XYZ file of C-alpha atoms in Angstrom:
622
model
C 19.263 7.275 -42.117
C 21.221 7.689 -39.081
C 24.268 5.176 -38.448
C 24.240 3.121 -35.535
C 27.899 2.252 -34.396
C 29.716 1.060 -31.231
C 30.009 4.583 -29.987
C 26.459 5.197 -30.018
C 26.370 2.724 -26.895
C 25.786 4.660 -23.712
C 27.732 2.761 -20.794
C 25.765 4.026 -17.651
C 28.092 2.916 -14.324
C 28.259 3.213 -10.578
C 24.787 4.475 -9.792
C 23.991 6.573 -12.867
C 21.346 4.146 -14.124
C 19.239 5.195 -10.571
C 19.350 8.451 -11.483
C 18.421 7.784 -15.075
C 15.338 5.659 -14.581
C 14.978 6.197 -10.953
C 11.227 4.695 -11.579
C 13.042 1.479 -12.194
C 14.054 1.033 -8.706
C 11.970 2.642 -6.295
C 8.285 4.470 -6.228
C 8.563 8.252 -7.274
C 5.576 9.163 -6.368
C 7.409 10.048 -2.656
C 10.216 9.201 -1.108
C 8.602 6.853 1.537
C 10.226 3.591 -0.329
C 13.631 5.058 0.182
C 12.560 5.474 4.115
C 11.545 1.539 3.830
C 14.653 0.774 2.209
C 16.863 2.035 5.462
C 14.727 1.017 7.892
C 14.744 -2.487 6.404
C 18.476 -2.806 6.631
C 17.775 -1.858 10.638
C 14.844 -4.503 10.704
C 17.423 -7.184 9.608
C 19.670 -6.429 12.104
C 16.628 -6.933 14.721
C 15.807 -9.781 12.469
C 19.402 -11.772 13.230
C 19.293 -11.019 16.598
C 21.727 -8.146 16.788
C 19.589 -5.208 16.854
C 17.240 -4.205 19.942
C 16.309 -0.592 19.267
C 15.396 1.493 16.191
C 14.680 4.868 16.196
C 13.621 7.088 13.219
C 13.201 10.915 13.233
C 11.957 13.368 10.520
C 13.664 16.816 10.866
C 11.828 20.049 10.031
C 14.366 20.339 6.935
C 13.055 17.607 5.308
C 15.530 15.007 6.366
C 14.709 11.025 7.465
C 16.832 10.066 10.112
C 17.159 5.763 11.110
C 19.666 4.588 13.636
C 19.874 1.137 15.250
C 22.516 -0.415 18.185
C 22.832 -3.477 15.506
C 26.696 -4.345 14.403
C 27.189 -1.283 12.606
C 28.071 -1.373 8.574
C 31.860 -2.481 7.943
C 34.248 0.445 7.925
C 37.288 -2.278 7.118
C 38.809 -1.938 2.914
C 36.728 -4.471 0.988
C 39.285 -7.350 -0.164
C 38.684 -7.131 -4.088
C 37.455 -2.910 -4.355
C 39.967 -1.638 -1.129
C 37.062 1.068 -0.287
C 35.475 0.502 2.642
C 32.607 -1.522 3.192
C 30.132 0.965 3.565
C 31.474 3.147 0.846
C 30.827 0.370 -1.250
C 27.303 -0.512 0.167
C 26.405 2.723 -0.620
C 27.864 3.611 -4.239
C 27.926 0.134 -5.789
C 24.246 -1.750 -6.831
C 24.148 -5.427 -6.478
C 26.614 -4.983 -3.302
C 25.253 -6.232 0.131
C 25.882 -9.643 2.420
C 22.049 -10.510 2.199
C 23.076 -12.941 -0.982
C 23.601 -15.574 1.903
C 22.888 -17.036 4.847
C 26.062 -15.991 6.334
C 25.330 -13.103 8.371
C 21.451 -12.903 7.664
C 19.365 -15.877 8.262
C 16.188 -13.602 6.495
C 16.405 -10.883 5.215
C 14.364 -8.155 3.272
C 16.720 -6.464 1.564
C 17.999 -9.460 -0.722
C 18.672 -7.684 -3.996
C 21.322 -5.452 -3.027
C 20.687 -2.593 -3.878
C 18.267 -0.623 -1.737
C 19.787 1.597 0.391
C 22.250 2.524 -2.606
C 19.146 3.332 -4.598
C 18.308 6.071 -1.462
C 21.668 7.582 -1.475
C 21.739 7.715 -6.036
C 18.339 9.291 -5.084
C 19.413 11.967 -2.323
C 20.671 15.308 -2.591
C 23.326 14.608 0.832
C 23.051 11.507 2.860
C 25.651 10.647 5.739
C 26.341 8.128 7.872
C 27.498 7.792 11.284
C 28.949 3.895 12.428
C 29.648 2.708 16.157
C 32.154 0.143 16.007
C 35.278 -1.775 17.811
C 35.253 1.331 20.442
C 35.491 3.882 17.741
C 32.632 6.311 16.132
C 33.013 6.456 11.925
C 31.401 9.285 9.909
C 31.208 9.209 6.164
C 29.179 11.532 3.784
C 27.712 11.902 0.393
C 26.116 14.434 -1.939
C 24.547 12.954 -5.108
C 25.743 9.452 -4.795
C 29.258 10.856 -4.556
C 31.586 10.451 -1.540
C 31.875 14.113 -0.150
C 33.884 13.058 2.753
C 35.908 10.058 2.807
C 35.569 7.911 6.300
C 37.087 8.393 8.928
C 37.104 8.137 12.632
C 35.375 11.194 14.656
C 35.757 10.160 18.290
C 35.547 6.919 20.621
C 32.931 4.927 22.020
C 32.292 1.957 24.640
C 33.408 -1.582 22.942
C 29.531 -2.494 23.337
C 28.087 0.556 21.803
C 27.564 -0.438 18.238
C 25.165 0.690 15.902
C 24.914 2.678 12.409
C 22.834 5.759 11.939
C 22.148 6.886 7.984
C 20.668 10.569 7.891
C 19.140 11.554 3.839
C 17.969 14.194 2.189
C 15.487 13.327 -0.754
C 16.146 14.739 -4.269
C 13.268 16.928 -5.451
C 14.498 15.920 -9.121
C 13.351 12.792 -8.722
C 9.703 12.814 -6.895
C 6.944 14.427 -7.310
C 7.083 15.552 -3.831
C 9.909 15.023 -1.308
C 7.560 14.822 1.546
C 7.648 11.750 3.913
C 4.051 10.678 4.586
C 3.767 10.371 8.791
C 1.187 8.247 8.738
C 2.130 5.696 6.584
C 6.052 5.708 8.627
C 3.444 5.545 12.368
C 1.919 2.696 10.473
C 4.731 0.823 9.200
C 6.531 1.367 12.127
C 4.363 -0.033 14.468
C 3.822 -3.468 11.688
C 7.628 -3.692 11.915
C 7.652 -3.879 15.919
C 4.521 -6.278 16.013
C 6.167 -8.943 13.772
C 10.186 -8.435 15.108
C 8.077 -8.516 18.538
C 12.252 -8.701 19.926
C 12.318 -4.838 19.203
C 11.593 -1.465 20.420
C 11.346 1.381 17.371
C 10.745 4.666 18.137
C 8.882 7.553 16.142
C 10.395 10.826 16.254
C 7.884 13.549 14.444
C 8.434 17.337 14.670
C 5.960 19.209 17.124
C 5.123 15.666 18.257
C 5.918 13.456 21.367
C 8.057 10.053 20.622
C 6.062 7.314 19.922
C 7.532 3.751 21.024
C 5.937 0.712 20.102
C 6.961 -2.916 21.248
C 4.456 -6.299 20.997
C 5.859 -9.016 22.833
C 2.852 -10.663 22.187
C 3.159 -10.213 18.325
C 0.288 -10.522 15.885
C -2.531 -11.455 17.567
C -2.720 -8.469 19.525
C -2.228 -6.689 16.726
C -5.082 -7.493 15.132
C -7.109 -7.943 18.457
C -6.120 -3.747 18.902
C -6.895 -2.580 15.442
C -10.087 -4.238 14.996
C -12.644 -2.416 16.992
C -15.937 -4.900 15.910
C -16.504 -8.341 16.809
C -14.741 -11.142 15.506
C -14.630 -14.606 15.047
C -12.857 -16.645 16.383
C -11.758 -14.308 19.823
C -9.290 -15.019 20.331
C -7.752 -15.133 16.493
C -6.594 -18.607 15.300
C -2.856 -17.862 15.652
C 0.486 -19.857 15.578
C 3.957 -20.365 14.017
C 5.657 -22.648 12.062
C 9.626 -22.960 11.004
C 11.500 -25.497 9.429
C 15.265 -23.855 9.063
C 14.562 -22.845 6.071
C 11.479 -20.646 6.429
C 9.039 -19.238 9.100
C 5.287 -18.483 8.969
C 3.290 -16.438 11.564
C -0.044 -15.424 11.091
C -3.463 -14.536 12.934
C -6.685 -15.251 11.083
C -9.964 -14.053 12.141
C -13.519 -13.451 10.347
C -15.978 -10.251 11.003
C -18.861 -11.576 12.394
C -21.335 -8.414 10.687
C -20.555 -7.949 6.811
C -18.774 -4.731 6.018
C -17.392 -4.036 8.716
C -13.880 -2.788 8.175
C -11.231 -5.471 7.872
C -7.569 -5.598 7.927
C -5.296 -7.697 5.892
C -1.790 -7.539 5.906
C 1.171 -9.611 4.483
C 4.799 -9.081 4.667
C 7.899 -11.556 3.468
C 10.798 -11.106 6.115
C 9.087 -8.139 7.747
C 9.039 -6.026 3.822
C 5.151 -5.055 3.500
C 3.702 -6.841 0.468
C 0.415 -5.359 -0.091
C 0.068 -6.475 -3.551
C -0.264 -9.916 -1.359
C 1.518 -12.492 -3.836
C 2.232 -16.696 -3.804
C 2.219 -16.162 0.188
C -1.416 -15.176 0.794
C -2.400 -17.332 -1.981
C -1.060 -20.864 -0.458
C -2.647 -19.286 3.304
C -6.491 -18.797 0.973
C -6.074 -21.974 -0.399
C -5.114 -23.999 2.762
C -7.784 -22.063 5.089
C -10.519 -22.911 2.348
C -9.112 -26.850 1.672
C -9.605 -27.289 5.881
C -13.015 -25.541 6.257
C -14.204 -27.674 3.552
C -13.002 -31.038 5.076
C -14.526 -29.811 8.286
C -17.442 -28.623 6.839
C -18.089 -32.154 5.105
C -16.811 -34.124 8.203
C -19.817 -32.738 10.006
C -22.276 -32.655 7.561
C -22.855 -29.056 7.591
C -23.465 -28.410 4.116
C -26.542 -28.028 2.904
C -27.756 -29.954 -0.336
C -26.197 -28.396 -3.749
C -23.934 -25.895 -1.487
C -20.327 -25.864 -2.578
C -17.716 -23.551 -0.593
C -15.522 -21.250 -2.958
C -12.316 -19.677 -1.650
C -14.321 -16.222 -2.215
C -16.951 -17.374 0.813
C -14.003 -18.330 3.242
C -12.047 -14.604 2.289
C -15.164 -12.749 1.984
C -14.908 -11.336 5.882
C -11.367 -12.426 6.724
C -9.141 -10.430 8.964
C -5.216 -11.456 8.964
C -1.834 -10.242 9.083
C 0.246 -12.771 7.652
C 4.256 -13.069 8.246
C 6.441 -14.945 6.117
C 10.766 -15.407 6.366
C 12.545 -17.453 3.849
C 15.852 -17.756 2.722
C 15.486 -16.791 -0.811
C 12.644 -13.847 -1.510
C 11.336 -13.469 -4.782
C 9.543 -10.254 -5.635
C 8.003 -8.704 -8.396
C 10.492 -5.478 -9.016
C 12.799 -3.763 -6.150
C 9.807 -1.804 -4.557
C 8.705 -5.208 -3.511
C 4.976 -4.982 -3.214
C 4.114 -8.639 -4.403
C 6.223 -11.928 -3.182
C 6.473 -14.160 -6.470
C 8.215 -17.756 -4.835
C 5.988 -20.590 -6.744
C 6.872 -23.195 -3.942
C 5.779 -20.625 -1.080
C 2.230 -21.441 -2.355
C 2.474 -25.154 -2.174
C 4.512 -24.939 1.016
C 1.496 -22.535 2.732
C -1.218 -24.179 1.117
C 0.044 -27.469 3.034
C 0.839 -25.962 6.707
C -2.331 -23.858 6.939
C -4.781 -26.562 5.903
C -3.362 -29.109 8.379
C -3.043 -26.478 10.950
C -6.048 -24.851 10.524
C -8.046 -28.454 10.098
C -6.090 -29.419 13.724
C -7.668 -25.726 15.456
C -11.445 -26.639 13.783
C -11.308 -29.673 15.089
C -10.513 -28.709 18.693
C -12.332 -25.445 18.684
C -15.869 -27.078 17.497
C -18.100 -24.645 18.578
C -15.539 -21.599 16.792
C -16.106 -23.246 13.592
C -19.390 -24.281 13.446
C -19.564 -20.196 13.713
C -17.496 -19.791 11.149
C -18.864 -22.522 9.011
C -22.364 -20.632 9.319
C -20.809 -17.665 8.022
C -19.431 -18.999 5.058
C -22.591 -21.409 4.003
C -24.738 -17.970 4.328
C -21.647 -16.067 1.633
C -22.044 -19.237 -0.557
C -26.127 -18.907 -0.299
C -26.392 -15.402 -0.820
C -23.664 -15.752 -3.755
C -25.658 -18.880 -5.607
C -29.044 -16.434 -4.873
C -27.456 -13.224 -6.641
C -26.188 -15.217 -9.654
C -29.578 -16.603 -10.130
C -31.911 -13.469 -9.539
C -30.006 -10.789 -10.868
C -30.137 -10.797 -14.333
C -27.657 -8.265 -15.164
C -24.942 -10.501 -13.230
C -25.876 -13.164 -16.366
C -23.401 -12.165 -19.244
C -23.399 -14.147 -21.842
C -20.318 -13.591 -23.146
C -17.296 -11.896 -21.918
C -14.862 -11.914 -18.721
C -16.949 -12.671 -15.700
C -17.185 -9.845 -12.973
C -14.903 -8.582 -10.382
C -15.309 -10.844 -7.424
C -14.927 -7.740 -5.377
C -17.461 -5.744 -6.882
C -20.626 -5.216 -4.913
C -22.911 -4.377 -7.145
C -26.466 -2.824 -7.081
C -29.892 -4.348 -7.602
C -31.021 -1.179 -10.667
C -29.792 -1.169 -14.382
C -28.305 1.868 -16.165
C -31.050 3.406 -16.780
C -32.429 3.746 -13.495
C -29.721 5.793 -12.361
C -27.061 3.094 -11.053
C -23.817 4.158 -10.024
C -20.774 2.796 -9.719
C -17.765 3.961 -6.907
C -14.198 3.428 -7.711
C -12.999 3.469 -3.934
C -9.559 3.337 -2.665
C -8.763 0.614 -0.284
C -10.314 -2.292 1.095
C -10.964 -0.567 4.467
C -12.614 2.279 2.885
C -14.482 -0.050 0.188
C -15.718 -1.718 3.167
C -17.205 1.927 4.823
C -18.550 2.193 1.439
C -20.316 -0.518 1.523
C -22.094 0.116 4.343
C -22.936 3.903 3.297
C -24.567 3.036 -0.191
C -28.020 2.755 -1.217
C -27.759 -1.236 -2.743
C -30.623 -0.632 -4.899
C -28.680 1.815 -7.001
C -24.963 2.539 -5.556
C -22.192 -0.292 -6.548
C -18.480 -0.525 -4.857
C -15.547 -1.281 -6.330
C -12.733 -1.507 -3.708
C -9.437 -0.583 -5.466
C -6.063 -1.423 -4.086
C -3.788 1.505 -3.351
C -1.963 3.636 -5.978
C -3.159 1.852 -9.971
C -0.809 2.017 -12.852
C 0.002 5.378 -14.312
C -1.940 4.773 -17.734
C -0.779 7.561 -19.464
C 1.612 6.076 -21.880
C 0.532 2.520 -21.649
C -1.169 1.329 -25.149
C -4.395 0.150 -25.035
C -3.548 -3.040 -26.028
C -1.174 -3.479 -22.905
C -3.581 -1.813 -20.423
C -5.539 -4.731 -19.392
C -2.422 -6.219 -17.884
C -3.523 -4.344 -14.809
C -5.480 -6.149 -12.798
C -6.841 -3.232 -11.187
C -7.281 -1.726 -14.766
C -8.806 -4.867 -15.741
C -11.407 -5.289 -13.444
C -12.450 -1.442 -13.691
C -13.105 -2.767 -17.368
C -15.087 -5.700 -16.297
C -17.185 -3.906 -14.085
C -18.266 -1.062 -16.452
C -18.534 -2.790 -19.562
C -16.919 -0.954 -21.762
C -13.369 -1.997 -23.045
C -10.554 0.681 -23.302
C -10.269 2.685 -26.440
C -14.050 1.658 -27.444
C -16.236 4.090 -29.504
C -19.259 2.366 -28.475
C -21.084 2.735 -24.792
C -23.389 -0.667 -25.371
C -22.821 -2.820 -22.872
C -22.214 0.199 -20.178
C -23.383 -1.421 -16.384
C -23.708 2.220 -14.656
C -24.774 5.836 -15.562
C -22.688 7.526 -13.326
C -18.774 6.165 -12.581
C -17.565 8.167 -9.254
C -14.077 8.122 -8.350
C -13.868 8.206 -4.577
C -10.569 8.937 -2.991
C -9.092 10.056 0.119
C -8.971 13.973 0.534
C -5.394 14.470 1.415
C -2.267 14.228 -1.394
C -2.125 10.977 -1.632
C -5.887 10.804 -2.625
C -5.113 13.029 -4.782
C -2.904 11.214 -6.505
C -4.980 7.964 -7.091
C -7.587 10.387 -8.343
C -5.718 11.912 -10.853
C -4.381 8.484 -11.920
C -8.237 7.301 -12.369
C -9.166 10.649 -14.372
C -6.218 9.699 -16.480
C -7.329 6.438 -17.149
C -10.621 7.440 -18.560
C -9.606 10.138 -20.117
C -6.922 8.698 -22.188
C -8.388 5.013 -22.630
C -12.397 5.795 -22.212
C -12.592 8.934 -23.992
C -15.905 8.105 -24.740
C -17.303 7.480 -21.167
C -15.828 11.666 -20.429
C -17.735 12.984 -23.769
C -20.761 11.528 -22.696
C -20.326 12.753 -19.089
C -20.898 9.654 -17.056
C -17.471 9.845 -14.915
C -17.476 12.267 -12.210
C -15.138 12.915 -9.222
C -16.537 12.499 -5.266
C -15.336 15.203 -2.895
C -15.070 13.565 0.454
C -14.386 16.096 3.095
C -10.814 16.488 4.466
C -12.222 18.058 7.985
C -15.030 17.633 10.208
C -15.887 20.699 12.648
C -18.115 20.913 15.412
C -19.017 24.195 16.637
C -21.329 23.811 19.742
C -23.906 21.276 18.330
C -23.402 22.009 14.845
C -21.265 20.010 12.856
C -19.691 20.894 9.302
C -17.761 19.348 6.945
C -14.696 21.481 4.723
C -12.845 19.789 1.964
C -9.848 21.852 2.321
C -8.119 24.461 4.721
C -9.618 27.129 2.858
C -12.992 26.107 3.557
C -11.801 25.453 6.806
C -10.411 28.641 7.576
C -13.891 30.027 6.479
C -15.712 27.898 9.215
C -13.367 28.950 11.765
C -13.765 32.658 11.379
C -17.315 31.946 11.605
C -17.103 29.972 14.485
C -16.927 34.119 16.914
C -16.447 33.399 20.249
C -17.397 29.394 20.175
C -14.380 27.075 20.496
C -14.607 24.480 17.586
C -13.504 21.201 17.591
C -11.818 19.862 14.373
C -11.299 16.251 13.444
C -9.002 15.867 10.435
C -9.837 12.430 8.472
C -6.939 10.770 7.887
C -9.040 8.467 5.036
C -12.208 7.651 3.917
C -11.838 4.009 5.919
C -11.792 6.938 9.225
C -15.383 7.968 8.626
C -18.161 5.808 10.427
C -20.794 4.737 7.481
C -22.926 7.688 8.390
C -20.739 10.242 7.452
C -19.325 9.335 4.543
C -23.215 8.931 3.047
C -23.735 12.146 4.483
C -20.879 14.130 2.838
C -19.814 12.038 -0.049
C -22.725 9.323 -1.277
C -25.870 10.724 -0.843
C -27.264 12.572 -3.577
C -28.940 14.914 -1.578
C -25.677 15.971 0.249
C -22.678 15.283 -1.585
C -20.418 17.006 -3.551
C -19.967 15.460 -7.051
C -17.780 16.813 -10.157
C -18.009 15.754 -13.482
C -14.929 15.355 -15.527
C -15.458 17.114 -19.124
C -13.840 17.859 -22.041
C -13.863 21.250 -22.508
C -10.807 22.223 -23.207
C -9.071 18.624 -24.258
C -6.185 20.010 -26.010
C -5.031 21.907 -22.847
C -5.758 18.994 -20.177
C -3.810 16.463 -22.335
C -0.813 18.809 -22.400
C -1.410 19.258 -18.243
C -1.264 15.339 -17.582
C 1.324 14.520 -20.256
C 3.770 17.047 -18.253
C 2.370 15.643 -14.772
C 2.515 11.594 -15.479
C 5.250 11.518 -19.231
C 7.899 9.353 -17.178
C 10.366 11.377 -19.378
C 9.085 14.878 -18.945
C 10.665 15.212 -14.871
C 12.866 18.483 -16.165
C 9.687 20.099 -16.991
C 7.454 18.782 -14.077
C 10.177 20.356 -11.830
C 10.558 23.765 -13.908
C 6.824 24.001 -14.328
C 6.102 23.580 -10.920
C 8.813 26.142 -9.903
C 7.266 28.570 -12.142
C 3.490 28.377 -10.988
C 3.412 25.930 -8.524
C 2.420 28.725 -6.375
C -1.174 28.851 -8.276
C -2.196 25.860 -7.026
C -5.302 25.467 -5.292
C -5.341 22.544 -3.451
């Protein structure tokens, strides 16, 4: 038996334990988190009042670049280390003046150690500083200073500002690619709730895109919702106390399923896990409809409001700044504060009960709305049988299901996102196609125990919905014949798909032998070629409907997501059984695929990821 002594106690320091469980502290999946980490030190600057520009460019070779005309990061010896300040900010976790409310009022990056995390996770980063009339440059190459600071030239006393240029580690992602659209998108979020700010968007081949909202949220959501709402304008305000700051806009769709948009963020950082924030703003929007609702008499007999009929249509985008942010884990995607939920709960139900009461006619409209939810919702759990269990965890409250059992054929879609659950919707046949929205990325599965899996919300209502629980031998109880997973067509579909096929195959093994979980293939182009349109999943197929295109000049859409197709065409391509594409997953060759995903999603097995996909990466065919 081995000996376990003093020395066998591994001592990682500086930023070694990034680059040992780098999963720890960011997403690996890209290196878009370590984009949001350096933009969000900019953002606070804007956020204090000291930065009024923000520009960030993506280089050809790979690089992200972010520079701001905020204060610029110290360059003066730090009193206790005598490095200076920014060396320190960026070799040293748990180092950063966010741990007040000296210099930042609210701030995103709190914990201290995000933009450290980028330059651990970076194969060179450097950074340039404008300050007291003097231009600093300092650079780094694995965490490590390569180049101590020093000053490189001089500058106006009023030109201040600090620019951080990185190049992403390919050791540590599975691909060092920055996703465009989701920096365009977050980008544009950031300038609509610091509406003080201009940011700029510098891709290559592409023209800068600026964006600046001095009118903030509501036109926000006014621009990116294209059907019509209720209220219009959106029930918008603010609210601060010195402490914290809420702005929101709230509005309903006034036809179910049409696409919706929901959005939260705690001192500008995107939570899209949502968290104690959204839950106090559900909580106080459903306590004030149903005080208005009963103050008028508008409910009729036996009808009782749930929070699910006030969110069922809701469009929002939600900002909240406090002093202290709690989130679950460094990539922040869910705010954790219990009081933020009492706090909301109580300014959005007084608020919202004040608007109702002066906007009568607005929520008599929504009031309608939500008594026909509740009525439809009452009529579903007492007509449809199969939503009766008897025993066992109650349904997803997201799921829409369909009217036909099993054995007629029913099928359920796991979708990706609520915007393309919602296109979904609308594109099914009801009396045998179900919907289950999923949000965003779900856990990677692979070596999670079965016992632990259900943690996962996402995992856990994919459970619920089915029937079946993981690692069960037996398919009694199974709601659907056919489980599709239906993802976006680009990497990052990819991704989730492979996640999902993951899922069943390592904790339904059962549901894959007996061939009821297939894989949609949504289209990744649309091509029109004089009046006839086509549809190619890939370039290949693309490049085989251009060549046959002769002398005709085609146009070609590229679908950025499933939410981008119009209900039509996503029956067309990707739901209808006539016309889609559908793969089942099999087991064929089991012992092969588990080695394949155990070397693509094994945490521990990033050496042979990288040397296996140096080897034959080449081979692949997507």
């Amino acid at each position: 038996m081995p000996q376990y002594q003093s020395a066998d106690i591994e001592v990682l320091s500086g930023l070694d334990p990034v680059r040992k469980r780098p999963g720890m502290y960011t997403d690996t999946a890209t290196p878009d988190h370590l984009a949001m980490e350096v933009i969000d030190n900019s953002i606070d600057e804007a956020l204090s009042g000291y930065a009024n520009h923000i520009t960030v460019t993506l280089d050809e070779d790979g690089s992200l670049e972010v520079e701001d005309d905020g204060r610029g990061m110290p360059v003066d010896p730090h009193p206790e280390l005598e490095r200076p300040g920014v060396e320190v900010i960026m070799t040293t976790l748990h180092a950063g003046a966010k741990f007040s409310d000296k210099n930042y009022q609210y701030a995103g990056g709190l914990h201290g150690v995000g933009v450290s995390v980028v330059n651990a996770l970076s194969k060179s980063l450097e950074v340039s500083i404008r300050r007291g009339g003097k231009e600093y440059a300092i650079s780094f190459e694995g965490g490590e200073v390569t180049h101590e600071l020093e000053a490189v030239g001089k500058v106006g006393q009023r030109n201040t500002g600090t620019r951080v240029r990185f190049w992403p580690d390919a050791q540590y992602f599975d691909t060092t690619e920055f996703s465009p659209e989701r920096l365009e998108h977050l980008l544009r979020a950031k300038a609509v709730l610091c509406s003080t700010v201009e940011i700029s968007l510098n891709l290559p081949g592409k023209d800068t895109q600026t964006w600046k909202y001095p009118d903030g949220l509501p036109q926000y959501l006014k621009d990116t919702l294209s059907d019509e709402t209720i209220p219009d304008p959106a029930f918008s305000d603010t609210h601060e106390n010195g402490k914290e700051a809420v702005d929101w806009a709230v509005c309903w769709q006034a036809k179910e399923g049409t696409p919706a948009l929901r959005e939260s963020y705690v001192n500008l950082v995107p939570t899209p896990s949502g968290g104690t924030h959204v839950s106090g703003m559900r909580a106080g929007l459903t306590q004030a409809v149903r005080e208005f609702c009963e103050a008028r008499s508008l409910l009729p007999r036996g009808v009782k409001l749930s929070p699910e009929d006030v969110w069922d249509r809701i469009s929002y985008v939600l900002s909240y700044k406090t002093q202290d942010p709690q989130f679950a884990g460094q990539t922040k995607e869910k705010f954790v504060a219990r009081e933020a939920q009492n706090a909301l709960s109580t300014i959005f139900r007084d608020m919202f009960e004040s608007w109702l009461t002066r906007h009568v006619e607005s929520g008599e409209a929504l009031a309608a709305l939500f008594i026909e939810a509740a009525q439809a919702r009452m009529q579903k759990s007492r007509t449809v049988a199969r939503k009766k269990a008897a025993s066992g965890p109650a349904l997803p409250g997201k799921l829409a299901d369909c009217l036909k059992e099993r054995e007629t054929g029913s099928e359920l879609f796991l979708v990706e996102g609520d915007s393309a659950g919602g296109s979904a919707k609308q594109a099914r046949d009801k009396n045998f196609q179900a919907i289950l929205p999923l949000r965003g990325k779900i856990l990677n599965t692979w070596e999670v125990e079965a016992t632990k899996v259900l943690d996962s919300q996402e995992v856990s209502d994919i459970a619920q919905a089915i029937g079946i629980a993981p690692g069960s031998d037996s398919l009694e109880g199974l709601r659907y014949d056919k489980i599709c997973i239906l993802a976006d067509a680009d990497s990052d579909g990819l991704h989730i798909a492979t996640l999902l096929c993951a899922l069943f195959l390592k904790h339904f093994p059962k549901l894959v032998e007996e061939g009821h979980v297939h894989v949609a293939m949504p289209p990744l182009y649309r091509i029109d070629i004089g009046k006839e349109v086509h549809y190619a999943l890939d370039d290949v197929e693309l490049e085989r409907l251009l060549k046959k295109a002769g002398k005709v000049k085609p146009v070609v859409l590229r679908f950025k997501g499933l939410g981008e197709m119009d209900p039509a065409q996503l029956r067309e391509t990707t739901m209808h059984p006539d016309t889609r594409r559908l793969v089942q997953l099999e087991l064929a060759q089991m012992g092969r695929t588990e080695k394949l995903l155990d070397r693509l999603l094994n945490r521990k097995r990033a050496a042979d990821r990288k040397a296996w996909l140096e080897k034959e990466g080449h081979l692949a065919e997507v």
